[in-house]
PDB file of C-alpha atoms and ligand atoms in Angstrom:
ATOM      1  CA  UNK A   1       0.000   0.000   0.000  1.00 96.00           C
ATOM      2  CA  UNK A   2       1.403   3.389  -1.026  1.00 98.00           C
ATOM      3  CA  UNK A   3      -0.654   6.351   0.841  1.00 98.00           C
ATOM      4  CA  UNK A   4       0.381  10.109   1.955  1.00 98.00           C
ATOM      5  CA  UNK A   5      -0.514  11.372   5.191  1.00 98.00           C
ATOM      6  CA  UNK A   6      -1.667  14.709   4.627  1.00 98.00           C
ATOM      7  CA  UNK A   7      -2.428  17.774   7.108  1.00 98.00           C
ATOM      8  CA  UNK A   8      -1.282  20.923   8.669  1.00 98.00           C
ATOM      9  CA  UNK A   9       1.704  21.453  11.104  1.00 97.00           C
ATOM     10  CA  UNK A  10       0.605  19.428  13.932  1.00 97.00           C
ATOM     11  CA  UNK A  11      -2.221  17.307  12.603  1.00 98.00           C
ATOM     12  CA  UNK A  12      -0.777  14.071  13.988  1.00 97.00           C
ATOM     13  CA  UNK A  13       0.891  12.811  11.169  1.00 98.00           C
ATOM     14  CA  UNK A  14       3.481  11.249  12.714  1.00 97.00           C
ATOM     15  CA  UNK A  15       1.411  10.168  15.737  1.00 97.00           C
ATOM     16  CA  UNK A  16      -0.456   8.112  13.690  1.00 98.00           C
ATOM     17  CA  UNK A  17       2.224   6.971  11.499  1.00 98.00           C
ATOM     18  CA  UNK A  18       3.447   5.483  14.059  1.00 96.00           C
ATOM     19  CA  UNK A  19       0.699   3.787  14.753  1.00 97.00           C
ATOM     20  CA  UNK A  20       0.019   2.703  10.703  1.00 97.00           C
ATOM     21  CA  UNK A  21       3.807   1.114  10.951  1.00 97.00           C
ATOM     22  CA  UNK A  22       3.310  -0.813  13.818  1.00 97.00           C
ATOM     23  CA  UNK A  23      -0.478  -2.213  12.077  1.00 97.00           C
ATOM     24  CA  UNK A  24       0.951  -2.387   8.810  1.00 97.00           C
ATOM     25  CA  UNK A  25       4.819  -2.700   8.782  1.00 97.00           C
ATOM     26  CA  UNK A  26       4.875  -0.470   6.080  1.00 97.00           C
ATOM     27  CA  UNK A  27       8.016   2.386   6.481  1.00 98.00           C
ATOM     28  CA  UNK A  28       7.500   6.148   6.978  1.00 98.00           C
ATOM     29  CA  UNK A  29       9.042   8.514   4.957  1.00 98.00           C
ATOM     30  CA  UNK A  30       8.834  11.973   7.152  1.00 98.00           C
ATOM     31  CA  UNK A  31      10.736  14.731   5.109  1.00 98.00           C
ATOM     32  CA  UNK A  32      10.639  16.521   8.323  1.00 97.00           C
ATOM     33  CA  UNK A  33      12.666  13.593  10.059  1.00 96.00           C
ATOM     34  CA  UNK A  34      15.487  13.524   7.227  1.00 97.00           C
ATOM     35  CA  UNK A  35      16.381  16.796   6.960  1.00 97.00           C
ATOM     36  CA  UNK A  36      16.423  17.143  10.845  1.00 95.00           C
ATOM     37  CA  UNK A  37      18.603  14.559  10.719  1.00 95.00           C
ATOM     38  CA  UNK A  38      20.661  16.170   7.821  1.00 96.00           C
ATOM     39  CA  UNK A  39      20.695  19.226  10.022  1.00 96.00           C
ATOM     40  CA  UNK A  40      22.099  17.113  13.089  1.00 94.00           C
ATOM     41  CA  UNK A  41      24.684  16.110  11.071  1.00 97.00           C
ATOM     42  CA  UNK A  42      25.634  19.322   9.537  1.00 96.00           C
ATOM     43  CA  UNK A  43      25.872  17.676   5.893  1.00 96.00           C
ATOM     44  CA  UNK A  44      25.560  20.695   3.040  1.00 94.00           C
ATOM     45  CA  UNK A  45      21.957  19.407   2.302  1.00 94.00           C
ATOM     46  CA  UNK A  46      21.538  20.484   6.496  1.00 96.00           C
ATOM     47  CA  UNK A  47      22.988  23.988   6.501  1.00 95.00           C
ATOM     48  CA  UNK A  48      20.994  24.894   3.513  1.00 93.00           C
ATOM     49  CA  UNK A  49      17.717  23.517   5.003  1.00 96.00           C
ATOM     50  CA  UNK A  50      18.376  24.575   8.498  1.00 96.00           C
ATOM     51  CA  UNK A  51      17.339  28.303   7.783  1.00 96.00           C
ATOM     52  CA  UNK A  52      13.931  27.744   6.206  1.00 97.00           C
ATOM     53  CA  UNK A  53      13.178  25.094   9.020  1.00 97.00           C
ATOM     54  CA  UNK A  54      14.062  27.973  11.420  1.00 96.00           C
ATOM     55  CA  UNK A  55      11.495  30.421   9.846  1.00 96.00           C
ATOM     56  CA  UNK A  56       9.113  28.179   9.184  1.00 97.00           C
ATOM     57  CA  UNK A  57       9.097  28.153   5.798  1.00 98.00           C
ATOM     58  CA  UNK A  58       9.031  25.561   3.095  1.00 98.00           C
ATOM     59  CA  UNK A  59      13.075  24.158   2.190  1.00 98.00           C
ATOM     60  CA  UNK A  60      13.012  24.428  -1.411  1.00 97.00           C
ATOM     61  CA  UNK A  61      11.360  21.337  -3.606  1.00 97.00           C
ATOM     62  CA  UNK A  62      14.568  20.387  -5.407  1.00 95.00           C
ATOM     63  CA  UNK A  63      16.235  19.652  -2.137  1.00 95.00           C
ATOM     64  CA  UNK A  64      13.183  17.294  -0.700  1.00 97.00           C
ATOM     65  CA  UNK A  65      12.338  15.865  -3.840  1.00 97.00           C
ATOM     66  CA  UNK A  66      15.789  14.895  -4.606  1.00 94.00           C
ATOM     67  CA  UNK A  67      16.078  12.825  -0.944  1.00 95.00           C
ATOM     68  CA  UNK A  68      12.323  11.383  -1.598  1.00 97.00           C
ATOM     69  CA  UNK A  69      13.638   9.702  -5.110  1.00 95.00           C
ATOM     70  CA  UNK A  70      16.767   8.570  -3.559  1.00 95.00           C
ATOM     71  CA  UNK A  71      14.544   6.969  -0.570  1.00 96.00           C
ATOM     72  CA  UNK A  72      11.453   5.640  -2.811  1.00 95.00           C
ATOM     73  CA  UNK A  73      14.419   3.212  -4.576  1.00 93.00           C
ATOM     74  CA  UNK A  74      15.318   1.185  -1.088  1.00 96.00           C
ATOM     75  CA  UNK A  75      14.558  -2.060  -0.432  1.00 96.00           C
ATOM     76  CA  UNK A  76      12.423  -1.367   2.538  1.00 97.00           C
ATOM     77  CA  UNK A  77       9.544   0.591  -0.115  1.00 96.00           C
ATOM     78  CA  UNK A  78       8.854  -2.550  -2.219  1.00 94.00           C
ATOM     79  CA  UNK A  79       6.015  -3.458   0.295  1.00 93.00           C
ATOM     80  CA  UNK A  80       4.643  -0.174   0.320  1.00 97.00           C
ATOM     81  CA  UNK A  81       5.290   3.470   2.019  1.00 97.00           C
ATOM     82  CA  UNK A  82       3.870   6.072   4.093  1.00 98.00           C
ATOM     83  CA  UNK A  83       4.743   9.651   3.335  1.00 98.00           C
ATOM     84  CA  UNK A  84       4.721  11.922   5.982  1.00 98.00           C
ATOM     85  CA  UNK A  85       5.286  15.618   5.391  1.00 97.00           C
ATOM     86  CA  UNK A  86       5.820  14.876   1.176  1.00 98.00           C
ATOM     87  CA  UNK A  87       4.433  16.341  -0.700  1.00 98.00           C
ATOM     88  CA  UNK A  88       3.803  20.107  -0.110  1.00 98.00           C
ATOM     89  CA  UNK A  89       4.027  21.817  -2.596  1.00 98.00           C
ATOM     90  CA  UNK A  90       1.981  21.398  -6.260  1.00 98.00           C
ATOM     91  CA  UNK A  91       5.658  21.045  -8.197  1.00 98.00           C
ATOM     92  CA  UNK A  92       6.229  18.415  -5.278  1.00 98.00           C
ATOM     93  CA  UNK A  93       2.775  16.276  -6.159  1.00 98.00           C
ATOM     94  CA  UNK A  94       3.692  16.362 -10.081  1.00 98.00           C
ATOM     95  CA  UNK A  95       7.592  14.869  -8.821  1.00 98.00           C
ATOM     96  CA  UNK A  96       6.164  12.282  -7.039  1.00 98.00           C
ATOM     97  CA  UNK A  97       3.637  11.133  -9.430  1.00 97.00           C
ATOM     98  CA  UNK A  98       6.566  10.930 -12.584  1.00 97.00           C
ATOM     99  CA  UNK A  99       8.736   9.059  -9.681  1.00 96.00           C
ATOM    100  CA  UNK A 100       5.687   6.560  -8.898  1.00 95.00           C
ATOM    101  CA  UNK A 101       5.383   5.870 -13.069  1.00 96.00           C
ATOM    102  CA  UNK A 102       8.972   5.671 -13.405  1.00 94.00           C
ATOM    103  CA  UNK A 103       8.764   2.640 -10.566  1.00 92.00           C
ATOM    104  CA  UNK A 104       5.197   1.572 -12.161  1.00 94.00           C
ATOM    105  CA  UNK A 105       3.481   2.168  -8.874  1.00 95.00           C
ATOM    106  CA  UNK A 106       0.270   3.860  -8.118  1.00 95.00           C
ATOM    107  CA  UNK A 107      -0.723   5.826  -4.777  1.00 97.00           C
ATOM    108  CA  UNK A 108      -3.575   4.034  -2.969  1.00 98.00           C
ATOM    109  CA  UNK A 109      -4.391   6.485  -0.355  1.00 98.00           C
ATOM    110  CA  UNK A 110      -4.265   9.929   0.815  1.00 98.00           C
ATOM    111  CA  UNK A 111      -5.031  10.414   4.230  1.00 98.00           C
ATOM    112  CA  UNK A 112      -6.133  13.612   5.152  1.00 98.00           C
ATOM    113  CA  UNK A 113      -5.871  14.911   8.679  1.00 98.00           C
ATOM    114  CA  UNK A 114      -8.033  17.737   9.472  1.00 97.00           C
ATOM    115  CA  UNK A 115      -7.562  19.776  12.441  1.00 97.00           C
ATOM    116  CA  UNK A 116      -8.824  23.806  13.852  1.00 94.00           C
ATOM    117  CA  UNK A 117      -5.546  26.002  13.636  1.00 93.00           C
ATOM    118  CA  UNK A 118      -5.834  26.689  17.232  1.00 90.00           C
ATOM    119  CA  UNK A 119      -5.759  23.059  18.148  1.00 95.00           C
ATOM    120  CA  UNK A 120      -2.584  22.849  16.316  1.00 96.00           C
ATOM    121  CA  UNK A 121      -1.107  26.634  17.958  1.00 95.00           C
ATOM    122  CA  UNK A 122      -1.881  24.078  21.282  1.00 95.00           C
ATOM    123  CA  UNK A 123      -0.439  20.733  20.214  1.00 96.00           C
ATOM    124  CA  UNK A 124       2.792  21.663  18.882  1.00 96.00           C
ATOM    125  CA  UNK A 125       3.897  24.016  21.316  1.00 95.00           C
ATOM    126  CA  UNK A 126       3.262  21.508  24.131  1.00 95.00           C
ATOM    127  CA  UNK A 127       5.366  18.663  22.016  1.00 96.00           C
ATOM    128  CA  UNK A 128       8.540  17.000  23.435  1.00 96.00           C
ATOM    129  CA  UNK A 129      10.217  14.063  21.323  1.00 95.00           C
ATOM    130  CA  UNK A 130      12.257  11.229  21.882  1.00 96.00           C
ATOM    131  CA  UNK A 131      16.007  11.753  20.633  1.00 93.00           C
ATOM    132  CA  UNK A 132      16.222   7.943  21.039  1.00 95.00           C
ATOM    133  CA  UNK A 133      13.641   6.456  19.941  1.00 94.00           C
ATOM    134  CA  UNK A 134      11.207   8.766  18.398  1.00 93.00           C
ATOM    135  CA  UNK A 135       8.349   8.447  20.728  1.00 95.00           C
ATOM    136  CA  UNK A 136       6.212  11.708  20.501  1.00 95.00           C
ATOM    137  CA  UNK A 137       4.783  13.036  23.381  1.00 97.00           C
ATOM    138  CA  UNK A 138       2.432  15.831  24.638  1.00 96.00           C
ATOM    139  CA  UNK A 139       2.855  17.694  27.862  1.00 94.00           C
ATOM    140  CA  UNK A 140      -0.971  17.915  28.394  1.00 94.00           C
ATOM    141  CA  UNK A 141      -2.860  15.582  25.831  1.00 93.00           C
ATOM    142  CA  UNK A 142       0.020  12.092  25.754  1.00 94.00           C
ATOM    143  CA  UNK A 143       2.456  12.656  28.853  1.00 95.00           C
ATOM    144  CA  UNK A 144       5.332  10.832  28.948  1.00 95.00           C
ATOM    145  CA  UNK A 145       4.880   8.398  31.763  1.00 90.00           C
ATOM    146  CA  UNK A 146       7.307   9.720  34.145  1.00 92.00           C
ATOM    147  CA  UNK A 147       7.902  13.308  33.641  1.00 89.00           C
ATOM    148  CA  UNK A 148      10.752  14.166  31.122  1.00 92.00           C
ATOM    149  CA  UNK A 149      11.557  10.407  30.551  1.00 96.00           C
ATOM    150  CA  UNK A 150      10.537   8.520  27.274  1.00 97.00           C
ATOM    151  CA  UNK A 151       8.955   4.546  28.202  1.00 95.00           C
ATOM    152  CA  UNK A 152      12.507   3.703  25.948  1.00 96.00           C
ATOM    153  CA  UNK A 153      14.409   4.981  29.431  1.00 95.00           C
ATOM    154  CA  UNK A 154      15.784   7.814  28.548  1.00 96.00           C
ATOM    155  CA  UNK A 155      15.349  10.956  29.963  1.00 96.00           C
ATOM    156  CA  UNK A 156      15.364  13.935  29.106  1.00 95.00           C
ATOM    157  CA  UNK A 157      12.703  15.087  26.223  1.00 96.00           C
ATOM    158  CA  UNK A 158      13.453  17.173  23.143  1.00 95.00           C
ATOM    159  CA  UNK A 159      11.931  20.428  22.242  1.00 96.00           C
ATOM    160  CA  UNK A 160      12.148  20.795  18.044  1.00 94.00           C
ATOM    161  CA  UNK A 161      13.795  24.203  17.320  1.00 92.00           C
ATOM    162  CA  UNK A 162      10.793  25.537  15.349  1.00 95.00           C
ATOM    163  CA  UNK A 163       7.756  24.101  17.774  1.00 95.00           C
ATOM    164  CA  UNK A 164       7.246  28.080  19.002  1.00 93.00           C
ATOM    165  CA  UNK A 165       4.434  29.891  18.580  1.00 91.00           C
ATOM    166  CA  UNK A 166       6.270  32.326  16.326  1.00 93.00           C
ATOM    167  CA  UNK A 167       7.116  29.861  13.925  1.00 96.00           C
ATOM    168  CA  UNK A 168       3.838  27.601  14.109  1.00 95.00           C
ATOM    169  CA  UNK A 169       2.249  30.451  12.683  1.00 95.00           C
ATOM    170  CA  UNK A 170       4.739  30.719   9.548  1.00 97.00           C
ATOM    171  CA  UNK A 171       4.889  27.327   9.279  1.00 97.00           C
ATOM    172  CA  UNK A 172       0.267  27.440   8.992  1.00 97.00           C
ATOM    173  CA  UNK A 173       0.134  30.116   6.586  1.00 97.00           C
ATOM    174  CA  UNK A 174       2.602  27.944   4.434  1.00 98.00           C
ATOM    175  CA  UNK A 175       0.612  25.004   4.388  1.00 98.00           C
ATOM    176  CA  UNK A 176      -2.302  27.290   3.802  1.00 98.00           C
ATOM    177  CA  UNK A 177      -0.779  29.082   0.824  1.00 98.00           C
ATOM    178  CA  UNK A 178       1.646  26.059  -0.633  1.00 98.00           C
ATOM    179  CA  UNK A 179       0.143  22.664   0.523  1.00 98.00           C
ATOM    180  CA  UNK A 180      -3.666  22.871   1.318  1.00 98.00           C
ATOM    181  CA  UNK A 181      -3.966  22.797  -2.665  1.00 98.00           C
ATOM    182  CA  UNK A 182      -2.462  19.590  -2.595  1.00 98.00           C
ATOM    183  CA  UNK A 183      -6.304  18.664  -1.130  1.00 98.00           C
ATOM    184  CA  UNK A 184      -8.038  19.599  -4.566  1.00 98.00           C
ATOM    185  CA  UNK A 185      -5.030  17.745  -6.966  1.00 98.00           C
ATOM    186  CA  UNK A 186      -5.728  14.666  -4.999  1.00 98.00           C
ATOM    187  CA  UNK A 187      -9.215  14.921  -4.383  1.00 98.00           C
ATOM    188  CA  UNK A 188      -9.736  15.089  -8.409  1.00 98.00           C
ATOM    189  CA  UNK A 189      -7.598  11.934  -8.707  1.00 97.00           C
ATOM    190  CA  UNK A 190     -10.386  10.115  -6.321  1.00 98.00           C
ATOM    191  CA  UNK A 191      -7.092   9.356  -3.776  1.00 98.00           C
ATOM    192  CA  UNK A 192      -8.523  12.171  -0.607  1.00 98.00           C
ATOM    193  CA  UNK A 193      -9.644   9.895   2.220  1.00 98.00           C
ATOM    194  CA  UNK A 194     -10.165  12.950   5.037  1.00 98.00           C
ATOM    195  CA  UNK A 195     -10.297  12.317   9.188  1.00 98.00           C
ATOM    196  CA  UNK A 196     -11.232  14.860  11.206  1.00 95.00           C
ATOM    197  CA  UNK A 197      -9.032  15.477  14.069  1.00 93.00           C
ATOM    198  CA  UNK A 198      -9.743  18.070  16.468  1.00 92.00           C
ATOM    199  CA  UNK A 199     -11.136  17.288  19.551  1.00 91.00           C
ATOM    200  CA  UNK A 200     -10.378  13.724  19.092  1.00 95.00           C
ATOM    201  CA  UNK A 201      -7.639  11.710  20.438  1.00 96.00           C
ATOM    202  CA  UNK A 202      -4.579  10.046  18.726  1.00 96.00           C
ATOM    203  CA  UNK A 203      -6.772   6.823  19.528  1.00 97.00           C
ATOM    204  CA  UNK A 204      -9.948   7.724  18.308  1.00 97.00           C
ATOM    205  CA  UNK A 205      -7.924   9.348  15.153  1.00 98.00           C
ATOM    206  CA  UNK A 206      -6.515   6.164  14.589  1.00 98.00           C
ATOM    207  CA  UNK A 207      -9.789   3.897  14.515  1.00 98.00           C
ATOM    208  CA  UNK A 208     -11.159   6.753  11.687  1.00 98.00           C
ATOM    209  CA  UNK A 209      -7.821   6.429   9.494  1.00 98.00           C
ATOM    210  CA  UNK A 210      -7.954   2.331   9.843  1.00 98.00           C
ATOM    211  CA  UNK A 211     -11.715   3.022   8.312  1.00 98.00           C
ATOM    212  CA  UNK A 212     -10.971   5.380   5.986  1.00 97.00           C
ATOM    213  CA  UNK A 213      -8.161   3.229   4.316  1.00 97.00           C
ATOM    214  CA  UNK A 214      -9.864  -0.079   4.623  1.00 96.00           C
ATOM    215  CA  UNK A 215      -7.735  -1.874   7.196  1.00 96.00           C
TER     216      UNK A 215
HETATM  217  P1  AP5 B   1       7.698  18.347   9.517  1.00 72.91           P
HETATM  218  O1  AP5 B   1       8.626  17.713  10.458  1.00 72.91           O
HETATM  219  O2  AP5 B   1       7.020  17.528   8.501  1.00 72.91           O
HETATM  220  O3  AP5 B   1       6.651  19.187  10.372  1.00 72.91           O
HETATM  221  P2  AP5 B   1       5.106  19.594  10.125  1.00 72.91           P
HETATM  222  O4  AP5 B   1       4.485  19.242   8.852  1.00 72.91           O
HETATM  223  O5  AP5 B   1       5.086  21.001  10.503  1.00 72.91           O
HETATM  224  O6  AP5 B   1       4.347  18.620  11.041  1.00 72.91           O
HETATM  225  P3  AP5 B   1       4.692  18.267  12.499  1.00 72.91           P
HETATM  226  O7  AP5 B   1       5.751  17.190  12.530  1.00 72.91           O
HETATM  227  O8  AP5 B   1       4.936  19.494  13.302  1.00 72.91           O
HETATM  228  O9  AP5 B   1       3.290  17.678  12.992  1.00 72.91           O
HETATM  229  P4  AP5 B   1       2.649  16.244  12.838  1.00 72.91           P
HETATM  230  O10 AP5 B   1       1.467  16.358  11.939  1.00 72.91           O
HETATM  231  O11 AP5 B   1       3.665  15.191  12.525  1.00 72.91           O
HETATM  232  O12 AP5 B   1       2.093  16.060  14.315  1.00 72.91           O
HETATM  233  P5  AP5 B   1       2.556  15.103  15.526  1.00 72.91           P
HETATM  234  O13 AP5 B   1       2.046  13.728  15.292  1.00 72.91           O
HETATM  235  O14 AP5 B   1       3.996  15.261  15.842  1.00 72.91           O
HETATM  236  O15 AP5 B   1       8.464  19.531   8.747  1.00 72.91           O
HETATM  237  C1  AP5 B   1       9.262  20.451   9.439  1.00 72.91           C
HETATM  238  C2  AP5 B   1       9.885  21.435   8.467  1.00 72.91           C
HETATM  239  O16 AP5 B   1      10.714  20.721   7.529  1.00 72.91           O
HETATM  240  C3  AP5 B   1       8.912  22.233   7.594  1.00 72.91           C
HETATM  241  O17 AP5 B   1       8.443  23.396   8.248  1.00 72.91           O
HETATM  242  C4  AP5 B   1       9.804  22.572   6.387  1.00 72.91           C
HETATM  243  O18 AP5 B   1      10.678  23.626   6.695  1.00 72.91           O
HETATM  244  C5  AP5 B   1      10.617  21.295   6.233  1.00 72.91           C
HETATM  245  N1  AP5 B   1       9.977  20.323   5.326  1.00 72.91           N
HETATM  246  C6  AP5 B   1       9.566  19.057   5.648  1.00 72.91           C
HETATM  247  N2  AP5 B   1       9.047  18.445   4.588  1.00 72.91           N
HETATM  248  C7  AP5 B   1       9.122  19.327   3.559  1.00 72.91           C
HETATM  249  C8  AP5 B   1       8.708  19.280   2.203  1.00 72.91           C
HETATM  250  N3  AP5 B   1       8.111  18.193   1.679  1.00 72.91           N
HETATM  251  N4  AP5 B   1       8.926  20.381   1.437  1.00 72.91           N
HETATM  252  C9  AP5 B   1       9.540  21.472   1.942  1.00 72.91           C
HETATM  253  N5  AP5 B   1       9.927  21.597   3.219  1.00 72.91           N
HETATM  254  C10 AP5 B   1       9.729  20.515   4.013  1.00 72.91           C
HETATM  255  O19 AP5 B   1       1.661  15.732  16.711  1.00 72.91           O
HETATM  256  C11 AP5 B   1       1.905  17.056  17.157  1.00 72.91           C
HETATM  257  C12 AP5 B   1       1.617  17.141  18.678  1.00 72.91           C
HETATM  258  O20 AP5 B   1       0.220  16.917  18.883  1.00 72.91           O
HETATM  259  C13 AP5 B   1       2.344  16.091  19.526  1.00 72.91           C
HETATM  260  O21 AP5 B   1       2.676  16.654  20.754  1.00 72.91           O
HETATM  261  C14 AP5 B   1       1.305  14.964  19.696  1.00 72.91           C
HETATM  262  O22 AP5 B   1       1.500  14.249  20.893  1.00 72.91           O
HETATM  263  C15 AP5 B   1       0.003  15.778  19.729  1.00 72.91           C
HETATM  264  N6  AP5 B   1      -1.152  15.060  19.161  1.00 72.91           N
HETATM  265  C16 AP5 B   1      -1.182  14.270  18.049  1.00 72.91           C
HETATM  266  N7  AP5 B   1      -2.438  13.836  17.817  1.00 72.91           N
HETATM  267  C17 AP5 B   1      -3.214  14.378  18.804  1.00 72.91           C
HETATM  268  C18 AP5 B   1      -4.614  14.311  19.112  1.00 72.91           C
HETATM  269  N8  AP5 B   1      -5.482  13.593  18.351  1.00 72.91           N
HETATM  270  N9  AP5 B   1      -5.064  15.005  20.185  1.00 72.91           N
HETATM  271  C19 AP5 B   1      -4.212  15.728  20.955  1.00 72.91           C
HETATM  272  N10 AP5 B   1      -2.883  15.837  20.716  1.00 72.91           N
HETATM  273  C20 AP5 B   1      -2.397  15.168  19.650  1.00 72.91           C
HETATM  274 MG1   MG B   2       5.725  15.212  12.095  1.00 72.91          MG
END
């Protein structure tokens, strides 16, 4: 199965990608994750991302697109991916879909996660990750178990360097402007299967998305 998760800063699409890789076994492919990673590491691909992740706005599609292709082609994808974060942007959507010919594949699913802006001001600022394992957590909505420790065992949480409110709003009016067209290009293709998320828990998220794409 091949399917995008699609939604705003914040939606939950890694929360329930998560929860769609441990159902499904199927890997997720979070643009956000790599070029974190990249910036970690302080590769070139890193320091030229780092300063659009800072302001919240989108790193430019030649740069994701490039590390999507390279990642479609591992082993891991031949049973299927989840795409979490790609794409968002219009230029993005037409990449992927001349990648997914090239490879004679055809998206099953995209999973739309639909959530109030000032649900997702809320979420993200109360955020903390797992450095180790990549457990998310909320301060108020999905505590950690013991405070500041992950159920891996190790403590101390991570804050991501853009979850402020500041940059949550730059990072909205981008998906607003760049990526919440993406919603009409799919939905014309047949492909938008849409959740809604606010006021609903990761849980009760999760039992709509297994509905919505029929598992
Ligand atoms: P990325 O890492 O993809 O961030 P994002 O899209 O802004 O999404 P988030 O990861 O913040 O939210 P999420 O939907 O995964 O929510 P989560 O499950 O964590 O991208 C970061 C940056 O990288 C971009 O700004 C851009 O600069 C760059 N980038 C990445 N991809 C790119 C691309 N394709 N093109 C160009 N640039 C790109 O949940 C959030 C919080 O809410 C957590 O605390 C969680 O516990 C809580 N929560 C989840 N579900 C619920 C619920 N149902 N109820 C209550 N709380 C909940
Ligand atoms: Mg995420």
């Amino acid at each position: 199965m091949d399917i995008i998760l699609l939604g705003p800063p914040g939606a939950g699409k890694g929360t329930q990608a998560k929860k769609l890789v441990a159902l499904t076994g199927i890997p997720q492919i979070s643009t956000g994750d790599m070029l974190r990673a990249a910036v970690t590491a302080q590769t070139e691909l890193g320091k030229k991302a780092k300063a659009f992740m800072d302001a919240g706005k989108l790193v430019p599609d030649e740069v994701v697109i490039g590390l999507v292709e390279e990642r479609l082609k591992e082993k891991d994808c031949e049973k299927g991916f989840m795409l979490d974060g790609f794409p968002r942007t219009v230029p993005q959507a037409e990449s992927l879909e001349q990648m997914m010919n090239h490879l004679e594949r055809k998206l099953d699913h995209v999973l739309l996660l639909d959530v109030e802006d000032e649900e997702l001001v809320n979420r993200i600022t109360g955020r903390r990750t797992c450095g180790k394992c990549g457990a998310i957590y909320h301060l108020v909505f999905t505590p950690p178990p013991a405070a500041d420790t992950c159920t891996c065992g190790k403590k101390g949480l991570d804050q991501r360097a853009d979850d402020n409110e500041k940059t949550v709003r730059e990072r909205l009016s981008a998906y607003h402007k760049q990526t919440s067209p993406l919603i009409d290009f799919y939905g014309k293709r047949g492909l938008v299967r849409k959740v809604v998320g606010t006021n609903s828990t990761p849980e009760d998220v999760f039992a709509s998305a297994k509905r919505a794409l029929g598992l």
